[in-house]
XYZ file of C-alpha atoms in Angstrom:
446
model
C 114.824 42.278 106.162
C 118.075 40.030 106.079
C 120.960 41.828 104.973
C 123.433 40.795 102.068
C 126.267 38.644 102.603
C 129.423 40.783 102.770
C 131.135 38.902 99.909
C 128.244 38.833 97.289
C 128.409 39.450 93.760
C 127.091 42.870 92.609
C 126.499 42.873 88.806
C 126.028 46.591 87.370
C 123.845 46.927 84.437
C 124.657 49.410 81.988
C 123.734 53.261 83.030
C 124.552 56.585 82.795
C 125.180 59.119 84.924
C 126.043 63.008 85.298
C 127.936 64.422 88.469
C 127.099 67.478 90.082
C 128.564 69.460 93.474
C 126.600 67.291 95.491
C 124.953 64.618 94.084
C 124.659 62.750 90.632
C 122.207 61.681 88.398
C 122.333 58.117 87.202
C 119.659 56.729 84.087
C 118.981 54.043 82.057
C 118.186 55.362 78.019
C 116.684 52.046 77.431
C 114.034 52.162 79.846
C 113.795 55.960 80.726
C 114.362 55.117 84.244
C 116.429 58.084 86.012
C 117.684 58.963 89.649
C 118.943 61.317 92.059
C 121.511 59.763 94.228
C 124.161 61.551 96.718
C 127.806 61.694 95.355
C 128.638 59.374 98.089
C 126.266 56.390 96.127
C 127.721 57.011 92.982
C 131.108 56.078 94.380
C 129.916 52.765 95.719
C 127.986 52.500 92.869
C 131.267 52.307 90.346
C 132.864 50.484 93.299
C 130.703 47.575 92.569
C 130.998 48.315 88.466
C 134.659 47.468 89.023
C 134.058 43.980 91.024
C 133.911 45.097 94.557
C 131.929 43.091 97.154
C 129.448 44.781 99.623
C 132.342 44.328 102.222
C 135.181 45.827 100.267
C 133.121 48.738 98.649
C 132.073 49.179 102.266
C 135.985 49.646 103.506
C 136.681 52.283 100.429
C 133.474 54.024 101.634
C 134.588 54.151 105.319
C 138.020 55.123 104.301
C 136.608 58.006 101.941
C 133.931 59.547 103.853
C 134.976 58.793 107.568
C 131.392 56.744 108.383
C 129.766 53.469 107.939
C 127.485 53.227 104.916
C 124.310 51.448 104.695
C 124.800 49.599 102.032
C 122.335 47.328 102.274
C 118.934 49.850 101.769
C 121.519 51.281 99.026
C 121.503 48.151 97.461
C 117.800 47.393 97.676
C 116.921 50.718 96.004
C 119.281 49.792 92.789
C 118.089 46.031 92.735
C 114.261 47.816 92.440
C 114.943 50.172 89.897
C 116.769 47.911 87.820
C 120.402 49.352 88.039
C 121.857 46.118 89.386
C 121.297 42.271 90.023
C 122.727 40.213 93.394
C 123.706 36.630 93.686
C 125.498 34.412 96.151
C 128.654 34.628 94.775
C 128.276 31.541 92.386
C 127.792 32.969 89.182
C 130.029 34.572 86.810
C 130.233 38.712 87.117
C 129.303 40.710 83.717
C 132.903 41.636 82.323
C 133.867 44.883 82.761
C 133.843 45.831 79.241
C 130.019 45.120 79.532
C 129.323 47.267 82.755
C 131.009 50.334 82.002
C 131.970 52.334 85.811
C 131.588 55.806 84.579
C 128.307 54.892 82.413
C 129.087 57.069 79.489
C 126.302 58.300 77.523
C 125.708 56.339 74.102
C 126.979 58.705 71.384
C 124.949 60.201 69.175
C 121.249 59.408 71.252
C 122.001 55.885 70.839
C 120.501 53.344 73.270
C 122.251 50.313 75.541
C 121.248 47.384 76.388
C 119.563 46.314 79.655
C 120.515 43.095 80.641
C 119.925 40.961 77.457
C 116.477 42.391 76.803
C 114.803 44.019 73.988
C 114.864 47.632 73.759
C 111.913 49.576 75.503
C 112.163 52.568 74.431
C 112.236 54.243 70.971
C 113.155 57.661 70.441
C 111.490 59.663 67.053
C 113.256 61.000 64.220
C 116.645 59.278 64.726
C 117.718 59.777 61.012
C 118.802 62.967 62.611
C 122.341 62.164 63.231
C 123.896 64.222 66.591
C 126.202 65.938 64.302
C 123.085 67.269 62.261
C 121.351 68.338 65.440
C 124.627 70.323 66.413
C 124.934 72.224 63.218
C 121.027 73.295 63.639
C 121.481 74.641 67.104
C 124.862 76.138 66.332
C 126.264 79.399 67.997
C 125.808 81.100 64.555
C 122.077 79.749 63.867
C 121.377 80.827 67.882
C 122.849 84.246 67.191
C 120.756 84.684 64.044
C 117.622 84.084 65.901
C 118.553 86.111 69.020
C 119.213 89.277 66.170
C 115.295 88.145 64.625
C 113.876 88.112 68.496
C 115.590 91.582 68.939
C 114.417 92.809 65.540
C 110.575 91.632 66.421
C 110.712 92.948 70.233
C 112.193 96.634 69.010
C 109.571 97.114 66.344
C 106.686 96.275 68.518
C 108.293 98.678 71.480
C 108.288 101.408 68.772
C 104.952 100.397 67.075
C 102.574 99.293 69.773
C 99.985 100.195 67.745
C 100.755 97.124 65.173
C 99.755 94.976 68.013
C 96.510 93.751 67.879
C 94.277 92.366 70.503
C 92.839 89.205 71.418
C 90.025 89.749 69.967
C 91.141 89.863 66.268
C 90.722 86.015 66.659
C 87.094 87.007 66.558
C 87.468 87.537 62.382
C 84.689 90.036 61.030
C 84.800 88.054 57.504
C 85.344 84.066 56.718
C 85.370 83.073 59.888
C 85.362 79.556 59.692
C 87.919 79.582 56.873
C 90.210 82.266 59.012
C 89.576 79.807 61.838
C 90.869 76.699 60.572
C 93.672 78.419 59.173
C 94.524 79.441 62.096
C 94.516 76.228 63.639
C 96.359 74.742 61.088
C 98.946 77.424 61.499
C 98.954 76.291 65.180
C 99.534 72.506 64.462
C 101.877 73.353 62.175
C 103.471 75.739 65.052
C 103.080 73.361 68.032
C 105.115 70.881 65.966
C 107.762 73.040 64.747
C 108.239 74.038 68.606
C 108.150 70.172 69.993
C 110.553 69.372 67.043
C 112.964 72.037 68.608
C 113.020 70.223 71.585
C 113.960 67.169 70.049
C 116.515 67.980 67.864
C 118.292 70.016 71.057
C 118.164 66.684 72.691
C 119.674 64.949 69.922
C 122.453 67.400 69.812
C 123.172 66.869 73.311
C 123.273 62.728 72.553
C 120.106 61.694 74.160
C 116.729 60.289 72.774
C 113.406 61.944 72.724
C 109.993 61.662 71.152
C 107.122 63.612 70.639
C 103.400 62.812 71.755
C 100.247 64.206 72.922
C 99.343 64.895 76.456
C 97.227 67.283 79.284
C 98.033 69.979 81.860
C 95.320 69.527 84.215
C 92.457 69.173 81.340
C 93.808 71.368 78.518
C 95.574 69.014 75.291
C 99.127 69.882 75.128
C 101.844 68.351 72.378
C 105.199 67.386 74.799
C 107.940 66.231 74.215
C 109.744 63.513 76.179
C 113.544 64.218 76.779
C 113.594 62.314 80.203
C 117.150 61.481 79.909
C 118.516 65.515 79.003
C 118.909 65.320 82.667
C 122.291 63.065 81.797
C 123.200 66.240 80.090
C 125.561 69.067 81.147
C 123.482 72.544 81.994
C 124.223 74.544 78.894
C 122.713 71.322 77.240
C 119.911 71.102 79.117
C 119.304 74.988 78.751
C 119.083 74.882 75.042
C 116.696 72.004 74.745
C 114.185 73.774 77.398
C 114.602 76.802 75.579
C 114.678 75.539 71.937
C 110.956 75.560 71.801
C 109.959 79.289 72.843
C 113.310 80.494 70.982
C 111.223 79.139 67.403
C 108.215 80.554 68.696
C 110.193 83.691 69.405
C 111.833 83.654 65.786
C 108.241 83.341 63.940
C 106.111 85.657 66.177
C 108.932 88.431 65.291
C 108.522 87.471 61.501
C 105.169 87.729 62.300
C 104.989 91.642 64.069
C 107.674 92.550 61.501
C 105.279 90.949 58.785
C 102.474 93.451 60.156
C 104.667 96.592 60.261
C 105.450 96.262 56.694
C 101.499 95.692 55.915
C 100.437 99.144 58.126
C 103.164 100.861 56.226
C 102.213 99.830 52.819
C 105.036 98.507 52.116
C 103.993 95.051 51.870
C 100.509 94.954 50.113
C 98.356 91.955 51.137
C 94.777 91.687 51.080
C 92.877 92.395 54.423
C 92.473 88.632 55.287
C 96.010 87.810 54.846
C 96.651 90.811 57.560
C 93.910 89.489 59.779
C 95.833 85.736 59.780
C 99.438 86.887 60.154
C 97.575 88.824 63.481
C 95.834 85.584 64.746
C 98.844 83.555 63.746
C 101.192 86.219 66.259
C 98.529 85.527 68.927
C 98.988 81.535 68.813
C 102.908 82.231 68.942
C 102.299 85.105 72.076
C 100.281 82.315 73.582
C 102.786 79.829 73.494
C 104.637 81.948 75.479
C 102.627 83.016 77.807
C 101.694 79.337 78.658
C 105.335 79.128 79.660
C 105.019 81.690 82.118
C 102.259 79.634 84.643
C 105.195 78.783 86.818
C 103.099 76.396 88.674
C 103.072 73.880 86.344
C 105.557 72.041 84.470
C 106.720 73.948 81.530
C 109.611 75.142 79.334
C 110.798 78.390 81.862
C 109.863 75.989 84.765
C 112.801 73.409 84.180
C 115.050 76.473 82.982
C 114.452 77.375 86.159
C 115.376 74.241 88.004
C 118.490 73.856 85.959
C 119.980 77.254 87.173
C 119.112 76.363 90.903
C 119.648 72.881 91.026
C 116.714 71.589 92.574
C 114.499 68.321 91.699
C 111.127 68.870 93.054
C 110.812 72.639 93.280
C 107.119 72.722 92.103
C 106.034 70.174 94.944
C 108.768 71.606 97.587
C 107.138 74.772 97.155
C 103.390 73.582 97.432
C 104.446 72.122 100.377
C 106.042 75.163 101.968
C 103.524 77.978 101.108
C 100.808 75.356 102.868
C 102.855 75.103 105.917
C 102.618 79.010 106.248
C 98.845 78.306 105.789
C 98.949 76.306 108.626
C 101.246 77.793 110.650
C 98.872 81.891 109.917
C 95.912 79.660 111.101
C 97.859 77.997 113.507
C 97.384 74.340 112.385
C 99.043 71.993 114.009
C 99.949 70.043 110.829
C 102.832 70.407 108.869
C 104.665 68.941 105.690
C 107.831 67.596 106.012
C 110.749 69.697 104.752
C 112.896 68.007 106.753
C 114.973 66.318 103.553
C 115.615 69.541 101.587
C 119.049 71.124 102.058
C 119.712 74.749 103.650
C 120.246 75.757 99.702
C 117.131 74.260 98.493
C 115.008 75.896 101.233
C 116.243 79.125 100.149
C 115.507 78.175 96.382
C 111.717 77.234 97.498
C 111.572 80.765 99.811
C 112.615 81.998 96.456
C 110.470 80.374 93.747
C 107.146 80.892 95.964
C 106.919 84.666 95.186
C 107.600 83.046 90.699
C 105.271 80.865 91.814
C 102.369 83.308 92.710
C 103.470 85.167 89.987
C 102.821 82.559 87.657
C 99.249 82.298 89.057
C 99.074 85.900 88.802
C 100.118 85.535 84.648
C 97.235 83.080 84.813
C 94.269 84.945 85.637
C 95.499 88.001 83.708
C 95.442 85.757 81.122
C 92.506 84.460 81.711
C 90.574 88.106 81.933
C 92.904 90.123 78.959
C 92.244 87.006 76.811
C 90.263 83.812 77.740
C 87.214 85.654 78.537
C 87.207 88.041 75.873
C 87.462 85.905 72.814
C 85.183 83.480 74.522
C 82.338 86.180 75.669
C 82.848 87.066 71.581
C 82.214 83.706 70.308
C 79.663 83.237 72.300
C 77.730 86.426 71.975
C 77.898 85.189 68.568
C 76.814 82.470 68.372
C 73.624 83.466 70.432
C 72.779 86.234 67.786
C 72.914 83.370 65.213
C 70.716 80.832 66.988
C 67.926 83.640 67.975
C 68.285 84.587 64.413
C 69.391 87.884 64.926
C 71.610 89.958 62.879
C 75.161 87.702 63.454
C 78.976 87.728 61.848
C 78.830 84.255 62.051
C 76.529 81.372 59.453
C 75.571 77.804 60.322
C 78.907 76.897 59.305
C 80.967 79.599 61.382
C 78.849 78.041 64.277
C 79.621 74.439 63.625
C 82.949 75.142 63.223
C 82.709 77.495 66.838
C 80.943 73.599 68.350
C 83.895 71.365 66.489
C 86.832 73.662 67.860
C 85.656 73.711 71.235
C 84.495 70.087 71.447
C 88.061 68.876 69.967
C 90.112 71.111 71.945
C 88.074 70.837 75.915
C 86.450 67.415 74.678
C 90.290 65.749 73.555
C 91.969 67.083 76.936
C 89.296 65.870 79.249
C 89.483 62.341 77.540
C 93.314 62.396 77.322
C 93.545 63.490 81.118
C 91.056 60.749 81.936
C 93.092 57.446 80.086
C 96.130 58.899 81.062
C 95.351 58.894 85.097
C 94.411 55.271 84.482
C 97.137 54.052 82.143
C 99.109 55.928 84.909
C 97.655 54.118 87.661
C 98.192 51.075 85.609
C 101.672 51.629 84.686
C 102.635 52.498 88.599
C 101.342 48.993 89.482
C 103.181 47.128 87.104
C 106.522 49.216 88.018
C 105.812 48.129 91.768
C 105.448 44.618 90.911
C 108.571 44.435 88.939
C 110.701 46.111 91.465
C 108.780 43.718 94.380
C 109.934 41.045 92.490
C 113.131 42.063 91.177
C 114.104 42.540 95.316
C 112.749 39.211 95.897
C 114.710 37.275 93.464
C 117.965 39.322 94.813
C 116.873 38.536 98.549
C 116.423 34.608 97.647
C 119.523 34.407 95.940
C 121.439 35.714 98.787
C 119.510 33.476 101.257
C 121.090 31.005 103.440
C 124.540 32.013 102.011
């Protein structure tokens, strides 16, 4: 590959970034496009921002940091992803008012422009102002929900009785109605939780939006906050924890709700009891998914945040099947060469969360899963051999409809997504191949 003439003209689009000890994350809002660079790249990075050429940001670089850089690989990676443009020297530079160096973030989750183009990206709900966002998430509204949480967790310690099991899902009266009531307390849950995440996100000045997706098969709501990653860590730690800290706040209303009802002192009848239990079992579940540290989840990235680390889930995989290899003396191993002493000890670490997480999984899966599902089905086989059943043809269709939405929905979703995936990842490569070709031509010959 020819290199780039020392004195050509770097043009920096517009970006953000955040610094950290040793290296810096740099994004574009518009296009969701973020990266992990060294500190070292940064610096050359806002040396071209403020008009240097390859050679001169070259000289500051060997001055800094005592070594030569490599500026041109450096300079193919940020041509690919977008973050800058290379010509020959013949055309005007952006102005500097146009390509900020220090790429502030746009206040108030506001988006920037990317070269002249339309925006790509659109973020949901951005009538809430930042200011808004702030006052929701405030140390007084945070304190309130911690006393709630504390309130919920203390009466269930001293009641444990009040708790009820899985199986109350498995309603002795009205099923179907109980049922959809309780999934419509769910939706209505699932949002509430996503719109947390949001809203923490737009208090910390970046975008986000809310859709549908899958972990492995099952249908999950997410939320897409790509860019909180531009944030500072007490940022990023509220909008990872926003979501379980409202499914904290109701599933305390909800064992505090039940206390008062065993005591009397709240007098409902006994289907309003049994859906304030199922409705504490969707929040308790909520949580619980956020525990199978193997996957991607709220606790997961809380995690990451406190140890610094970008690819802890795959770092680890990686690891834990090298000591496969190595017990069965395989000759095969991942490379682990790229991770720093710190983040080895991080992965040493996380395995042992890791297996836990697994281990939260299959408990889960036994104390829960298996349970209500052994119950709906036992059911449902009483009903269709005509025996003596809770359930009627409707409590059974409604059984069918659940399970076919739920299991049916995430094996479609997981299916379109892993081709509009593939789809997407082809397109991305063909932009970046060209996007280095057009900077290679137009420093060809000079």
């Amino acid at each position: 590959m020819p290199g780039y003439p020392p004195d050509s003209v770097i043009t920096v689009l517009p970006y953000s970034h955040r610094r950290e000890a040793d290296s810096a994350v740099i994004g574009d809002l518009d296009r969701q496009v973020f990266l992990s660079i060294p500190i070292e790249a940064l610096d050359v990075l806002e040396w071209f921002a403020q008009g240097c050429t390859p050679a001169e940001a070259g000289l500051r670089y060997e001055a800094k940091h005592g070594e030569t850089a490599d500026l041109d690989d450096f300079i193919d990676v940020m041509v690919a992803e977008g973050f800058i443009t290379v010509n020959d020297g013949t055309a005007e530079p952006v102005p500097a008012a146009d390509t900020p160096a220090h790429g502030s973030a746009p206040p108030d989750g506001g988006t920037q422009r990317d070269n002249g183009s339309k925006l790509r990206w659109k973020s949901h709900m951005e009538w809430i102002s930042r200011r808004t966002a702030q006052r929701i998430f405030s140390a007084a509204v945070l304190v309130a929900c911690g006393l709630v949480i504390a309130a919920g967790l203390l009466t269930a310690v001293l009641n444990p009785g009040i708790i009820p099991g899985a199986t109350i899902l498995l309603f002795p009266e009205h099923f179907a109605l109980l049922t959809w009531s309780t999934m419509a307390i769910m939706i209505v849950g699932i949002y509430l939780h996503e719109v947390a995440h949001l809203v923490a996100a737009r208090a910390a000045g970046i975008p986000a939006r809310i859709g549908i997706g899958t972990r492995l098969y099952i249908l999950v709501a997410e939320t897409d906050m790509s860019g909180i990653w531009l944030a500072s860590k007490r940022q990023r730690y509220l909008a990872f924890l926003a979501g379980p800290i409202v499914d904290g706040v109701f599933g305390s209303f909800a064992i505090i709700l039940l206390k008062l009802m065993e005591t009397g002192t709240l007098s409902v009848p006994q289907e309003i009891q049994w859906l304030t239990a199922a409705a504490l079992w969707t929040y308790f579940g909520r949580l619980l998914w956020q525990c199978f540290f193997f996957m991607h989840t709220d606790f997961y990235y809380v995690i990451t945040t406190a140890l610094g680390t970008r690819n802890l889930i795959k770092d680890t995989e990686k690891w834990m099947g090298n000591l496969v290899r190595r017990l069965f003396r395989s000759p095969r191993r991942a490379d682990l060469s790229d991770l720093s002493p710190r983040e080895l000890t991080s992965v040493r670490w996380y395995s042992a969360v890791y297996l836990l997480g697994r281990g939260v999984t299959l408990a889960s899966l036994f104390a829960i899963t298996l349970p209500v599902l052994i119950g709906y089905l036992s059911q449902a086989f009483l009903f269709l051999t005509g025996q003596d059943s809770r359930i009627n043809s409707f409590d059974f269709a409604t059984i069918v409809l659940v399970a076919v939405m739920l299991d049916g929905g995430g094996l479609y979703l997981s299916i379109r997504n892993l081709f509009r995936r593939r789809r997407a990842r082809r397109t991305e490569l063909a932009l970046r191949d060209d996007r280095l070709a057009t900077a290679r031509a137009s420093t060809a010959g000079s």
